[in-house]
Structure formats: structure tokens, C-alpha cells
Amino acid sequence: VDKGIALILRVALDTPLRRAFDYLPPAGDSAAEPTLAAPPLGVRVRVPFGRRQMIGVLIGIAGESEVPAAKLKAAHEILDAASVFDPVTFELLLWAADYYHHPVGEVIAAALPVALRMVRARAAANRVSAGQAAPTAAPIECRPSEVILTSEQAQVVEAIGASLGGYRAHLLHGVTGSGKTEVYLRAIAAAVARGDQALVLVPEIALTPQLVERFRRRFSGGIAVLHSALSGTERRDAWRAAQSGLAVIVIGTRSAVLCSLPRLGLIVVDEEHDASYKQQEGFRYSARDLAVLRAQRARVPIVLGSATPSLETLENAAQARYATLKLPQRPGTARAPRLHLVDLRKHASDQGLSQPAIQAIGRHLADGGQVIVFLNRRGYAPALFCNQCGWAASCAHCDARMTLHRRAGQLRCHHCGAAAPVPATCSNCRHDLNPLGQGTERVEETLARLFPSAPRARLDRDTAAGRGALEAVLQRVHRGEARILIGTQMLTKGHDFPDVSLVVILDADQGLFASDFRATERLAQTITQVAGRAGRASRPGEVLIQTEFPEHPLLVRLIRDGYEGFAASALAERRHAEWPPYSRLAMLRAEARDSLALDGFLAGAADRGRGVGESVKILGPATALMARRADHFRAHLLIEAASRAVLQRFLARWIPVVETLAGPPGLRWSIDVDPLEVD
DNA sequence: AGCACGCCGACT
DNA sequence: GTCGGCGTGCTC
């Protein structure tokens, strides 16, 4: 035995430091078998870290360390006999840390429940058994479906089923109400019948209890649900069920893509266009993109489902990287709704409701239909103005107006959460104050005045706050107790309201002229998704879209040719302007209390970036759309590259330099690879 | 991020 | 005379 060969454990720890930490093996181990004691990668390790102890994950074994020998400490204990991650997941995590340029310890921490990383946890409860390759003793039964598939659905199920056992990405482009969920259920049943596990990603579990219910009704057991509202032990148990293979179907929000699944056989990403798949802070990964990579590495098929696919996904499908499966029609007698634009310049309106909209609401109510009124702005009014001197109530901490919440008797800032009492008069000139513009609360008031006999329900973050509140509102609508449903984008997330025959979109114009290059894509998706709530059963649907710009090319194309037509135009524009998916972006965002020093830091970072010698465009420093938020000034640099490879080469050289730059006290910066919002 | 150490104001 | 404010500095 060569005493000169040391065994160094490289351990990923949950700290924002962009490196792993080297340790000597636990004292007992190395003394007995100095070189043969190498534990497998992926096991948890309890180590001393500063004055405390932490549980990290072994990500490498080295023969030597760059850290001075005097600084090296011995690990306390190896906690597992085998990796807690299946090999594909483990490699995926290391890849993601690299690709998103995020500290590997935080990436792994995002994938491992806190309960399994607690130093003081009870050993028995903390034990993780190795992932099993064999299926469980009690097989999961799939109950027969009452739904008769359309021939289109049957073809789609067939195509997905035929791809089991190897990598294949399918775009399932199905209009709202076309029965995508039934397709998922059948495809998953086929995977489960092979003894495989299936992973189902959904944007927001709290908003889709109906989907989980449907899975539980269809399968006799073996379903684990992973989402942010779980308690520590619930999360640990669900994670362990997935990791041990006990759970056969795992339904979860974005972090579920990081979950260990030893027999993964199929991935479904529902509403793949949804922005909530991208984590917007810390480890800024895209669960949708990681899911595709995971499917590739695990050699399993993936289904990306949406009525309004992202332009990135449509381009992948156009390039034949993804197979396109279409469900262009609703089953049965249900028809796609008719969309109409209402020119707000031509028609008088009452608190944001145009005369044609008011008439249509009256007509549909009289016919026994339900009505959805959509406005993506909660509260009573987005501004409180003095009509004498023009003063407006603004947030003391942000560059933003306060929103009036009349029922709560408060002014609230929707950006930092600050609240203030409603002033009785203008603080400047003592004249009266007027609420300007409409939020859902005010629209509800107006509808109560116009249609006093029609019961209403309002669905937004204010009315859906608290346990069961959302369900209560939805129940009132389903039972037909509420005839008019007023709501924000919460309405767009997959709820099925069979009796809704009319949808009114009050303000289509937010987003038509926004600076963010994705704004029109989001608007088209929102309009199409909300419109899809109308006429889902036997009632023909009607959709009214109020706008001051009825000749805007986006709206015209969307109304005339549907979402696909819009997407074709939008992709042509993206290609011309060299935006994604025809280029790749990264953003360096920073915030600090001192705006001058903030710009200095970013200018320095940009300068050093130009010295890196990659052919990327460095745009900025630019001030964020809202320059000050929660007392911090915000600005950013935008990096634009022709390809992923160029962008990655640049970032790999540039980020370490940025780390060495001194910033003002309290400076916080982060790197966002493939950002969704670039305001 | 934690959690230390380290120097200057209002209390028993 | 102490308790404690949050400004730098380190974690293998």
C-alpha cells in the first residue's frame, strides 16, 4: 500500500460558493483501507464546515487536493452505501450546475429534500435505500377509462406508445379541450404496464387539483405528488417513494424534474409553454429544457403538451428534432370558439366594459350560459390620482404606483408588497383623489351594478389566498351558483368550465408594445388559453377581445389564423431580429442600494467580458424596467450569442472574472442562462 | 448563505 | 462599565 496516495473526497455543499470542498475520508475508513475505501459518487457525506456541520453529496474522488494539507479536514461520516441519485439524474445535476453556471452545492440541494440533509435528523428516518431496478410486489392497476378516444387521440397514443423504450421528443399540440390529459393517461398506462416509472410535470399543482384527482381515479396506487406546499416529511416521503421505485407515477412541479427515478420510462410536460417551468431566482433552471435532456440521457420518450406551444418548441418541431402530434379538434360536438375584436375607440365603455361586451354578457346570461371576464390586473384600480394637481400615490420603495385595494381599505405595491392606508385627500394640494383604471375588484363592482341578478365569483391572488379558497371559488362556478366569473391569469390554467359560453378579454393591449421580445408571445398564449375556456361542452363559444389597436398585425393574425398563424409570423420576426430560438441569451442581473456604483460594477463586468475574446454581443448596462424595487436599484447586461456553444464558452471564462470584481456593499448579482424575461 | 470577529451608542 | 448594531471575512 502506497502511503503517498491520499484519497480526497470532493463534496458539494449547500452554499452559494461556486466550488466543491475537499475532505479526507472519515478517520476509521482510511486507516483500514487507504485506497480501497473510495465510496461511490452520489452518497451523502456528513462533514465539518466552519463551526458547524453539514450534509453534502460526494461528487468526485481525487488523488490530491489544491487546498493546503493543513486546511483539509476529515469527513465525519459517509451516510449511504450507494448513490442517492440514479446515474442519469446525478449526471443531469452536474451538467445543470455547469450549464446554468450555478454553484453545484445549491443545485444538488435543490434536488435533495431538506429532511435528508439535516445533521440532527433521526438516523432511521434519514436512511436512504438504493434505487431498485425491480418493480414493486403489488402491481399498479390501471382502471378502464370511460372515455372513448377519437381516432386522432388514438393515433397520438399509438405514436407515443410505439416510442417507449428509446428517446423521442413529441410535441403534443392540442387545442384547449382536445383531450390531452386522456392521452397522457393512456400513454402512462402503457409505460407502467412495461414496469416503467412515469414523470409528469405540471406548472402549478395548487391550480390543477383536478388533474391529480384524475390520475388517482385512473390508477390504483403508486402515485407520488411533489410540490412546494408539502411539509418537510411529506416531501421526504414522496421523494423516497420516487427514488426507491415504490411510486410508479410522479406528478410534480418544476423541481420534480430533478427527482431520482431509477426506472424512468416516460416524461410528460403539461403546458410546456408555461413560464413557471423556469425558476426565476437562485438556480435559474428550465424544468422543461432539463426534462428534454433527461429524456435523451435516460433514452425514454418525452411528451411536451400545450395548446399554445412556446416558439422554441415549435422551432424544434419545425427542425424535426421533435415529432409533432396534433389534436386540432375538440371531441364530440364541442366547437372552437369564435374570436372577435372590439374596437375600444369606436364604442363607449363603462368602467372598462364596452357596450358590445355588456350586450353580449346580457345575451349569454339570458341564454343560461356562464360568462368569464378576464383582466390580468388585480385590485380595484392600478392608480390613485389627484384630479387637481396630477399627484399619484406611489410606492416609497419602488418606482411604481400603488394599487388601490378598496375592500381591504389599502394601497398596495404589487412589486414589493408594501401596504399603506388610503389617503383621504391629495397629500400635495388637499383636493379629492380618484381611482384611475380598472382591476378585477372594480370590474366585479361594475358587473354587480350592470347585472344585479347574476351572481358573481372573482378569482385572483386576493380571493384565492388561503387553504381551500381557490377550490371554493371553483366549486361555486361548477355548481352554476356563479354566473359571471371575473379573474386574472389564474383562470387560464386548465380549469374546465363546461357552461361558459362567453369570454370577454378586457385589455388585450398590455403587451402589444412592451419592450420584452417575448411579450407578444405571452399575450397570444394568454388570449388563446382564456378563449379556450369558452364553449367546452355543447354550447358554442364566443370570445370578445377589447383593444384600442384592432389593426395591430399580431391581433389580426391571431384572430384570422389562430395561434399557429401567429407563431409563424412571430418566428419570422425572431429570425429577422436574431432573437431566440435563433440566438442564445444570458443575463447578468445586479441590484444594489447605490445606483452609480451598480452601473460601475456592470460597466466593469462588460469591459472584462469584451476581453474574453468570444464573438458575443454584450448589451448594456441597462436599467431594469422598474429601476428601483424594494429600495434596490436594478440593472443588467444582456449577452447575445449565435449558438449555445459560443455562449457557454464565453460564460465559462467570464463568470470567474465577474466573481473577482469588487462591487458596492450589498451588491447582489446573478447569472440567468436562457432568460425568459429580458426587460 | 451562515456565522464569526470587531469596534462604537443606550441601558442595569 | 456591559449588550448589541451590522460592516468585513472565511468556510476544504
XYZ file of C-alpha atoms (C1' of nucleotides) in Angstrom:
703
model
C 0.000 0.000 0.000
C 1.390 3.328 -1.119
C 1.033 5.732 1.770
C 1.734 8.652 -0.571
C -1.607 8.333 -2.381
C -4.181 10.240 -0.410
C -7.856 9.812 -1.027
C -9.625 13.138 -1.381
C -13.422 13.403 -1.260
C -14.886 16.254 -3.316
C -18.112 17.233 -1.588
C -20.897 19.520 -2.870
C -22.314 21.606 -0.021
C -25.347 23.886 0.046
C -23.510 27.205 -0.058
C -23.501 29.957 -2.704
C -19.787 29.365 -3.226
C -19.103 28.181 -6.740
C -16.936 25.205 -5.870
C -16.880 21.840 -4.188
C -14.997 21.235 -0.917
C -12.224 18.704 -0.409
C -12.157 16.374 2.604
C -10.115 13.469 3.805
C -12.101 10.239 4.271
C -13.588 9.628 7.733
C -10.815 8.594 10.119
C -11.864 4.953 10.529
C -12.196 4.265 6.807
C -8.867 5.498 5.571
C -6.902 3.822 8.353
C -8.294 0.422 7.478
C -8.209 0.597 3.701
C -6.409 3.690 2.498
C -7.033 3.270 -1.222
C -9.849 0.739 -1.478
C -12.240 2.687 0.700
C -13.379 5.015 -2.094
C -17.153 5.393 -1.655
C -19.366 5.584 -4.754
C -20.203 9.059 -6.089
C -23.613 10.381 -5.106
C -23.526 9.257 -1.467
C -24.255 11.763 1.266
C -21.380 12.808 3.482
C -21.535 14.489 6.886
C -18.694 16.980 7.157
C -17.411 19.760 9.400
C -17.847 23.150 7.725
C -16.558 26.156 9.588
C -18.059 25.952 13.060
C -20.963 23.799 12.005
C -21.688 20.504 10.357
C -23.369 19.962 7.034
C -24.538 17.067 4.914
C -23.289 17.250 1.347
C -23.041 14.900 -1.599
C -19.873 13.269 -2.878
C -19.337 14.423 -6.462
C -15.746 13.385 -7.050
C -12.724 11.450 -5.825
C -9.259 12.872 -6.305
C -5.755 11.699 -5.588
C -4.675 15.095 -4.391
C -6.074 18.465 -3.449
C -5.120 22.029 -4.335
C -6.100 23.022 -0.820
C -3.110 23.201 1.562
C -2.914 19.987 3.589
C -3.190 21.911 6.854
C -6.642 23.167 5.854
C -8.034 19.767 4.902
C -10.379 18.222 7.442
C -11.664 14.678 7.598
C -15.304 13.971 6.804
C -17.302 12.737 9.796
C -19.315 10.009 8.135
C -20.408 8.503 4.831
C -24.187 8.177 5.190
C -25.130 5.912 2.302
C -23.863 2.688 0.795
C -24.947 3.692 -2.700
C -25.690 6.927 -4.551
C -28.965 8.572 -3.558
C -29.448 9.565 -7.214
C -29.865 7.271 -10.171
C -26.940 7.697 -12.608
C -28.872 9.796 -15.146
C -30.159 12.217 -12.505
C -26.721 12.544 -10.939
C -25.118 13.404 -14.278
C -28.025 15.747 -15.076
C -27.421 17.695 -11.857
C -23.706 18.124 -12.550
C -24.471 19.124 -16.133
C -27.090 21.652 -14.977
C -24.691 23.266 -12.488
C -22.289 23.725 -15.357
C -24.816 24.919 -17.932
C -26.608 27.393 -15.648
C -23.315 28.426 -14.042
C -24.763 27.912 -10.615
C -22.939 26.588 -7.508
C -23.109 22.796 -7.662
C -23.937 22.509 -3.966
C -27.090 24.572 -4.401
C -28.071 22.588 -7.481
C -27.804 19.324 -5.583
C -29.563 20.863 -2.601
C -32.482 21.734 -4.908
C -32.711 18.040 -5.812
C -32.474 16.579 -2.297
C -35.189 17.200 0.344
C -34.034 19.266 3.315
C -35.086 16.439 5.624
C -32.326 14.291 4.101
C -29.728 16.995 4.612
C -30.364 17.722 8.286
C -27.476 16.889 10.548
C -29.734 16.419 13.545
C -32.334 14.179 11.863
C -33.034 10.747 13.364
C -30.833 8.197 11.661
C -33.608 5.701 10.926
C -35.879 8.280 9.337
C -32.938 9.602 7.424
C -31.830 6.404 5.769
C -31.999 6.250 2.010
C -32.031 2.880 0.361
C -30.504 2.394 -3.025
C -32.812 2.793 -6.016
C -34.296 -0.526 -7.027
C -34.176 -1.827 -10.541
C -37.050 -4.223 -9.920
C -40.729 -3.221 -9.926
C -42.723 -3.397 -6.647
C -44.767 -6.773 -5.269
C -48.214 -5.046 -5.565
C -48.535 -4.077 -9.286
C -50.315 -0.813 -10.089
C -53.594 -1.330 -11.839
C -54.924 0.999 -14.455
C -58.687 1.212 -14.253
C -60.578 1.210 -17.557
C -61.443 4.627 -18.907
C -64.999 5.642 -19.692
C -63.687 7.984 -22.338
C -63.856 6.772 -25.925
C -60.869 8.108 -27.812
C -61.305 9.999 -31.044
C -59.338 8.495 -33.909
C -56.883 11.396 -33.609
C -56.347 10.730 -29.916
C -55.916 7.028 -30.615
C -53.242 7.781 -33.216
C -51.383 10.031 -30.801
C -51.489 7.434 -28.022
C -50.268 4.855 -30.524
C -47.359 7.062 -31.646
C -46.215 7.736 -28.086
C -46.624 4.080 -27.123
C -44.566 2.985 -30.108
C -41.706 5.216 -28.973
C -41.428 3.697 -25.473
C -38.042 2.191 -24.829
C -35.978 4.856 -26.581
C -35.514 8.615 -26.780
C -38.092 10.533 -28.756
C -39.459 14.026 -28.122
C -43.091 14.577 -29.069
C -44.770 17.945 -29.273
C -48.429 17.306 -28.467
C -50.085 20.380 -29.919
C -53.721 20.040 -28.927
C -56.272 22.851 -28.785
C -57.837 23.536 -25.387
C -60.408 20.878 -24.656
C -58.969 18.418 -27.158
C -58.361 15.752 -24.526
C -54.615 15.932 -23.909
C -54.980 14.607 -20.354
C -56.642 11.425 -21.590
C -53.713 10.955 -23.977
C -51.251 11.348 -21.086
C -53.172 8.812 -19.006
C -53.157 6.199 -21.770
C -49.505 6.720 -22.649
C -48.569 6.473 -18.979
C -50.653 3.329 -18.600
C -48.615 1.804 -21.435
C -45.343 2.809 -19.753
C -46.498 1.493 -16.365
C -47.533 -1.791 -17.973
C -43.893 -2.226 -19.034
C -42.809 -1.804 -15.427
C -41.574 1.740 -16.048
C -41.949 4.861 -13.936
C -43.538 7.976 -15.435
C -42.742 11.583 -14.570
C -45.466 14.187 -15.121
C -44.523 17.839 -14.821
C -47.280 20.398 -14.309
C -46.916 24.167 -13.963
C -48.600 24.648 -10.609
C -50.125 21.808 -8.625
C -52.270 24.066 -6.452
C -54.029 25.207 -9.612
C -54.563 21.739 -11.040
C -56.086 19.587 -8.279
C -58.429 18.230 -10.954
C -55.517 16.702 -12.859
C -54.105 14.913 -9.816
C -57.593 13.678 -8.921
C -57.983 12.227 -12.407
C -54.701 10.337 -12.077
C -55.705 8.959 -8.685
C -59.049 7.765 -10.063
C -57.394 6.056 -13.016
C -54.559 4.260 -11.237
C -54.951 2.041 -8.198
C -51.914 3.445 -6.413
C -48.266 4.226 -6.728
C -48.738 7.945 -7.312
C -46.438 10.433 -5.605
C -47.052 14.167 -5.767
C -44.218 16.672 -5.353
C -44.830 20.391 -4.992
C -43.811 23.383 -2.932
C -46.673 23.242 -0.421
C -45.542 19.889 1.052
C -44.196 19.763 4.593
C -40.649 18.569 5.154
C -41.611 14.992 5.956
C -44.244 14.803 3.206
C -41.634 15.889 0.717
C -39.081 13.408 2.029
C -41.590 10.560 1.828
C -42.736 11.429 -1.693
C -39.118 11.816 -2.817
C -38.159 8.490 -1.277
C -41.135 6.759 -2.904
C -39.929 8.043 -6.268
C -36.284 7.239 -5.578
C -36.967 3.706 -4.339
C -39.234 2.928 -7.266
C -42.268 2.491 -4.989
C -44.003 5.397 -6.709
C -44.697 4.490 -10.298
C -46.157 7.823 -11.340
C -44.612 11.034 -10.044
C -46.608 14.207 -10.615
C -44.811 17.374 -9.693
C -43.939 20.977 -10.326
C -40.613 22.077 -11.782
C -38.263 20.693 -9.129
C -39.659 17.189 -9.729
C -37.510 17.059 -12.870
C -34.508 16.742 -10.520
C -36.030 13.798 -8.670
C -34.352 10.411 -8.734
C -36.332 7.813 -10.745
C -34.484 4.518 -11.226
C -36.926 3.029 -13.775
C -37.955 6.155 -15.651
C -39.760 5.213 -18.851
C -41.760 8.291 -19.921
C -41.813 12.037 -19.232
C -44.823 14.291 -19.768
C -44.528 18.080 -19.558
C -48.023 19.542 -19.463
C -48.496 23.155 -20.640
C -44.876 23.162 -21.727
C -45.040 26.875 -22.656
C -45.778 27.882 -19.071
C -43.341 30.382 -17.575
C -43.382 28.703 -14.166
C -41.134 25.927 -15.518
C -38.324 28.465 -15.369
C -37.075 29.147 -11.860
C -36.802 32.908 -11.542
C -34.290 33.149 -8.728
C -31.271 31.315 -7.394
C -30.713 28.228 -9.549
C -32.452 29.554 -12.659
C -33.095 26.312 -14.498
C -35.768 25.486 -17.018
C -37.509 22.291 -15.910
C -38.897 21.887 -19.440
C -35.442 22.038 -21.003
C -33.898 19.771 -18.365
C -36.750 17.301 -18.910
C -35.849 17.020 -22.600
C -32.203 16.479 -21.744
C -33.132 13.928 -19.112
C -35.286 12.008 -21.580
C -32.371 11.978 -24.013
C -29.936 10.662 -21.424
C -32.366 8.137 -19.966
C -33.354 7.068 -23.505
C -37.062 7.483 -22.919
C -39.762 9.403 -24.793
C -40.971 12.808 -23.651
C -44.295 14.442 -24.449
C -44.430 18.238 -24.457
C -48.101 19.151 -24.381
C -49.707 22.528 -24.980
C -52.463 24.321 -26.829
C -50.040 27.197 -27.253
C -46.513 25.771 -27.583
C -43.572 28.054 -26.957
C -41.849 29.377 -30.060
C -38.712 27.462 -29.039
C -40.610 24.190 -29.053
C -42.347 24.973 -32.340
C -38.962 25.673 -33.917
C -37.602 22.364 -32.576
C -40.612 20.651 -34.122
C -40.087 22.508 -37.425
C -36.487 21.260 -37.454
C -37.796 17.718 -36.877
C -35.938 17.457 -33.594
C -39.383 16.857 -32.101
C -42.168 14.828 -33.654
C -45.385 16.827 -33.952
C -48.624 15.237 -32.811
C -51.757 17.294 -33.323
C -55.180 17.324 -31.784
C -56.787 20.137 -33.774
C -60.356 19.453 -32.696
C -62.403 19.059 -29.570
C -64.054 15.674 -29.149
C -67.816 15.391 -29.550
C -69.935 18.331 -30.527
C -67.790 20.985 -28.863
C -66.507 23.537 -31.332
C -63.677 26.027 -31.216
C -64.948 29.432 -30.092
C -65.334 32.395 -32.456
C -62.987 35.295 -31.693
C -63.965 38.924 -32.295
C -62.105 42.167 -31.713
C -63.961 45.078 -30.127
C -62.568 48.483 -31.103
C -62.438 50.482 -27.891
C -62.054 53.725 -29.863
C -65.445 53.253 -31.516
C -67.536 52.105 -28.593
C -68.420 53.827 -25.366
C -67.430 51.881 -22.285
C -68.488 51.766 -18.671
C -65.510 51.262 -16.331
C -63.618 49.301 -18.942
C -66.601 47.311 -20.231
C -67.508 48.261 -23.814
C -71.130 48.423 -24.957
C -70.764 45.370 -27.258
C -69.276 43.429 -24.334
C -72.089 44.476 -21.986
C -74.682 43.475 -24.565
C -73.015 40.118 -25.173
C -72.846 39.382 -21.445
C -76.557 40.145 -21.124
C -77.361 37.914 -24.091
C -75.355 34.929 -22.854
C -76.734 35.226 -19.320
C -80.269 35.316 -20.716
C -79.496 32.138 -22.680
C -78.405 30.396 -19.492
C -74.689 30.477 -20.223
C -71.860 31.409 -17.900
C -69.525 34.301 -18.639
C -65.813 34.793 -17.979
C -64.450 38.323 -17.778
C -60.653 38.293 -17.929
C -58.413 41.090 -16.738
C -54.828 40.469 -15.796
C -54.795 43.096 -13.051
C -55.966 42.508 -9.510
C -57.104 45.118 -7.030
C -59.634 47.925 -7.512
C -57.593 50.359 -9.611
C -53.927 50.409 -10.626
C -53.530 54.070 -9.647
C -54.960 56.688 -7.324
C -54.689 60.167 -8.844
C -55.389 63.720 -7.744
C -57.510 65.298 -10.459
C -56.376 68.787 -9.420
C -52.553 68.617 -9.414
C -51.830 65.223 -11.001
C -50.190 63.712 -7.894
C -50.384 59.907 -7.763
C -49.883 57.550 -4.849
C -46.576 55.797 -5.435
C -44.559 53.237 -3.532
C -41.905 54.590 -1.185
C -39.599 51.691 -2.035
C -40.170 51.121 -5.763
C -40.580 53.129 -8.953
C -44.199 52.066 -9.166
C -47.692 53.290 -8.463
C -49.599 51.821 -5.580
C -52.659 49.749 -6.471
C -55.876 50.631 -4.689
C -57.461 47.675 -2.867
C -60.749 49.196 -1.885
C -62.326 46.358 0.055
C -59.176 45.914 2.120
C -59.001 49.701 2.531
C -55.353 49.725 1.475
C -52.905 50.903 -1.098
C -50.588 48.051 -2.029
C -47.431 47.824 -4.054
C -47.597 44.746 -6.275
C -43.817 44.713 -6.612
C -42.525 44.744 -3.053
C -45.648 44.027 -1.037
C -45.660 47.345 0.836
C -49.074 48.452 2.101
C -50.367 51.838 3.217
C -53.716 53.281 4.305
C -55.739 55.057 1.620
C -55.225 58.824 1.949
C -58.469 60.803 2.215
C -57.187 63.703 0.123
C -54.202 64.589 -2.029
C -51.144 64.954 0.175
C -49.935 67.682 -2.167
C -52.930 70.027 -2.615
C -55.684 68.568 -0.394
C -58.086 68.015 -3.274
C -60.025 64.795 -3.855
C -58.389 61.644 -5.169
C -59.744 59.468 -7.962
C -59.023 55.812 -8.715
C -57.870 55.537 -12.323
C -58.188 52.418 -14.446
C -59.659 49.031 -13.568
C -58.634 45.989 -11.619
C -60.687 42.838 -11.081
C -62.223 44.209 -7.885
C -63.621 47.235 -9.691
C -64.818 45.180 -12.669
C -66.717 42.976 -10.233
C -68.352 46.090 -8.770
C -69.308 47.331 -12.230
C -70.771 43.965 -13.214
C -72.751 43.895 -9.969
C -74.276 47.225 -10.931
C -74.965 46.236 -14.560
C -76.217 42.696 -13.862
C -77.537 42.778 -10.288
C -79.366 39.466 -10.588
C -76.351 37.471 -11.883
C -74.242 36.033 -9.030
C -70.521 36.594 -9.495
C -67.276 34.985 -8.438
C -63.856 36.566 -8.544
C -60.682 34.546 -8.992
C -57.332 36.214 -8.414
C -54.499 36.015 -5.940
C -56.522 38.083 -3.466
C -59.618 35.854 -3.448
C -57.687 32.580 -3.797
C -55.445 33.273 -0.809
C -55.582 30.686 1.943
C -56.246 26.961 2.006
C -59.262 25.803 0.053
C -60.236 29.301 -1.073
C -59.444 28.557 -4.710
C -61.409 25.306 -4.606
C -64.368 27.096 -3.009
C -64.494 29.652 -5.828
C -64.186 26.923 -8.468
C -66.970 24.900 -6.818
C -69.326 27.870 -6.948
C -68.685 28.144 -10.664
C -69.028 24.409 -11.304
C -72.301 24.196 -9.393
C -73.580 27.061 -11.506
C -74.081 29.290 -8.469
C -71.880 31.947 -10.003
C -72.906 33.062 -13.489
C -70.136 35.598 -14.055
C -66.505 34.729 -13.273
C -64.068 37.633 -13.110
C -60.405 36.732 -12.925
C -56.751 37.118 -13.743
C -54.451 34.612 -15.436
C -55.302 32.153 -12.674
C -58.312 31.429 -14.860
C -56.189 30.275 -17.745
C -54.630 27.275 -16.051
C -56.522 24.276 -17.238
C -59.820 24.620 -15.441
C -62.760 23.122 -17.227
C -65.953 25.178 -17.086
C -68.457 23.359 -19.313
C -71.207 26.007 -19.236
C -69.070 29.013 -20.084
C -70.231 30.302 -23.447
C -68.694 33.791 -23.467
C -65.221 35.061 -22.642
C -64.524 38.796 -22.554
C -60.872 39.875 -22.547
C -60.953 43.404 -21.208
C -57.491 44.648 -22.042
C -55.529 42.925 -24.787
C -53.220 45.881 -25.170
C -50.853 45.255 -22.259
C -48.021 43.519 -24.018
C -48.646 44.721 -27.560
C -45.947 47.352 -27.271
C -43.868 46.045 -24.391
C -40.083 46.129 -24.633
C -39.619 42.439 -23.813
C -39.275 40.456 -27.020
C -41.406 37.661 -25.588
C -44.326 39.921 -24.634
C -46.363 39.247 -27.781
C -45.827 35.503 -27.471
C -47.151 35.610 -23.909
C -50.120 37.742 -24.972
C -51.057 35.365 -27.794
C -50.788 32.422 -25.387
C -52.924 34.141 -22.754
C -55.614 35.167 -25.250
C -55.726 31.673 -26.758
C -55.791 29.958 -23.368
C -58.528 32.206 -21.942
C -60.514 31.940 -25.154
C -60.286 28.161 -24.786
C -62.391 28.347 -21.623
C -65.433 29.167 -23.776
C -67.679 26.541 -25.277
C -66.004 23.436 -23.941
C -69.150 21.305 -23.951
C -72.196 21.657 -26.181
C -72.566 25.442 -26.067
C -70.924 27.338 -28.903
C -68.362 29.712 -27.525
C -67.902 33.383 -28.231
C -64.832 35.442 -27.366
C -64.657 39.252 -27.346
C -61.238 40.880 -27.219
C -61.285 44.582 -26.351
C -58.476 46.633 -27.852
C -57.546 50.120 -28.931
C -55.414 48.663 -31.710
C -57.665 46.321 -33.706
C -55.407 46.639 -36.738
C -52.289 45.517 -34.854
C -50.712 42.765 -37.011
C -50.349 40.357 -34.075
C -54.031 40.556 -33.170
C -55.151 40.402 -36.798
C -53.018 37.327 -37.457
C -54.123 35.640 -34.235
C -57.833 36.192 -34.974
C -57.555 35.217 -38.638
C -55.146 32.270 -38.491
C -55.173 31.161 -34.874
C -52.171 30.552 -32.630
C -50.266 28.642 -35.294
C -50.570 31.520 -37.720
C -49.397 33.936 -35.067
C -46.481 31.677 -34.202
C -45.334 31.534 -37.822
C -45.237 35.362 -38.021
C -43.603 35.673 -34.636
C -40.894 33.155 -35.532
C -40.184 35.026 -38.763
C -39.769 38.214 -36.710
C -37.470 36.457 -34.258
C -35.329 35.137 -37.071
C -35.068 38.588 -38.609
C -34.153 40.231 -35.296
C -31.853 37.349 -34.309
C -33.659 36.655 -31.061
C -34.075 33.159 -29.565
C -34.560 30.492 -30.758
C -32.248 31.864 -33.484
C -29.721 33.091 -30.940
C -28.897 32.311 -27.310
C -29.072 34.743 -24.409
C -27.778 35.128 -20.906
C -28.360 37.968 -18.474
C -26.201 39.274 -15.701
C -28.643 40.914 -13.306
C -27.469 43.006 -10.402
C -29.011 45.121 -7.684
C -27.641 47.476 -5.059
C -28.738 50.446 -2.973
C -26.349 52.774 -4.788
C -27.268 53.122 -8.468
C -23.997 54.754 -9.513
C -21.858 52.018 -8.000
C -24.222 49.450 -9.515
C -23.612 50.814 -13.005
C -19.889 50.921 -12.268
C -19.892 47.238 -11.394
C -21.820 46.276 -14.539
C -19.701 48.506 -16.770
C -16.613 46.814 -15.336
C -18.129 43.393 -15.931
C -18.994 44.332 -19.527
C -15.487 45.619 -20.052
C -13.905 42.419 -18.814
C -16.350 40.462 -20.960
C -15.111 42.205 -24.087
C -11.660 40.982 -23.212
C -12.736 37.354 -23.115
C -12.432 37.074 -26.861
C -15.628 35.290 -27.818
C -17.897 36.637 -30.519
C -20.800 37.560 -28.300
C -22.709 40.834 -28.113
C -22.671 42.471 -24.705
C -25.590 44.887 -24.401
C -25.833 47.319 -21.505
C -25.575 48.162 -18.667
C -29.291 48.825 -18.992
C -31.577 49.896 -16.191
C -34.342 47.416 -15.404
C -37.832 48.454 -16.473
C -38.529 49.193 -12.860
C -35.287 50.886 -11.891
C -35.896 50.706 -8.147
C -37.619 47.855 -6.376
C -37.768 47.347 -2.619
C -35.190 50.123 -2.143
C -32.707 48.498 -4.507
C -31.660 49.792 -7.908
C -31.673 47.125 -10.595
C -29.747 46.902 -13.836
C -28.353 44.234 -16.117
C -26.167 43.180 -19.007
C -27.582 41.114 -21.838
C -25.275 38.631 -23.568
C -26.273 37.516 -27.043
C -24.534 34.675 -28.870
C -25.158 32.881 -32.145
C -25.145 29.455 -30.539
C -25.280 27.649 -27.203
C -21.673 26.536 -27.602
C -20.378 30.093 -28.079
C -22.446 31.383 -25.163
C -21.225 28.578 -22.899
C -17.577 29.114 -23.822
C -17.968 32.816 -23.089
C -19.712 32.295 -19.745
C -17.195 29.702 -18.612
C -14.407 32.243 -18.992
C -16.303 35.346 -17.957
C -18.162 34.303 -14.756
C -14.933 33.553 -12.822
C -13.728 37.065 -13.705
C -17.020 38.661 -12.634
C -16.651 36.843 -9.299
C -13.406 38.663 -8.632
C -14.838 42.138 -9.317
C -15.467 44.306 -6.305
C -18.949 45.778 -6.104
C -20.624 48.239 -3.767
C -21.648 46.917 -0.339
C -24.871 44.949 -0.514
C -24.445 44.216 -4.217
C -26.209 41.079 -5.377
C -25.779 39.642 -8.819
C -26.880 36.523 -10.607
C -26.476 34.923 -13.976
C -29.553 33.840 -15.906
C -28.903 31.460 -18.817
C -31.800 31.285 -21.315
C -33.723 34.058 -19.521
C -37.472 34.265 -20.044
C -37.776 37.930 -19.229
C -35.303 40.421 -20.581
C -36.928 43.757 -19.708
C -25.699 31.966 2.836
C -24.393 31.346 7.852
C -21.603 32.524 11.488
C -17.850 34.544 13.310
C -14.984 38.565 14.908
C -14.759 43.526 15.718
C -15.244 48.263 17.006
C -18.924 52.409 18.654
C -24.059 54.043 21.219
C -28.036 53.439 25.226
C -29.048 50.785 29.353
C -28.845 47.871 34.554
C -18.972 49.795 32.875
C -21.927 45.871 29.538
C -25.491 44.476 25.460
C -25.810 44.860 20.682
C -25.778 47.482 15.958
C -24.339 45.406 11.299
C -19.510 46.081 8.490
C -15.728 42.582 6.683
C -14.088 37.736 6.191
C -13.949 32.784 5.962
C -15.793 28.227 5.123
C -11.988 22.222 2.391
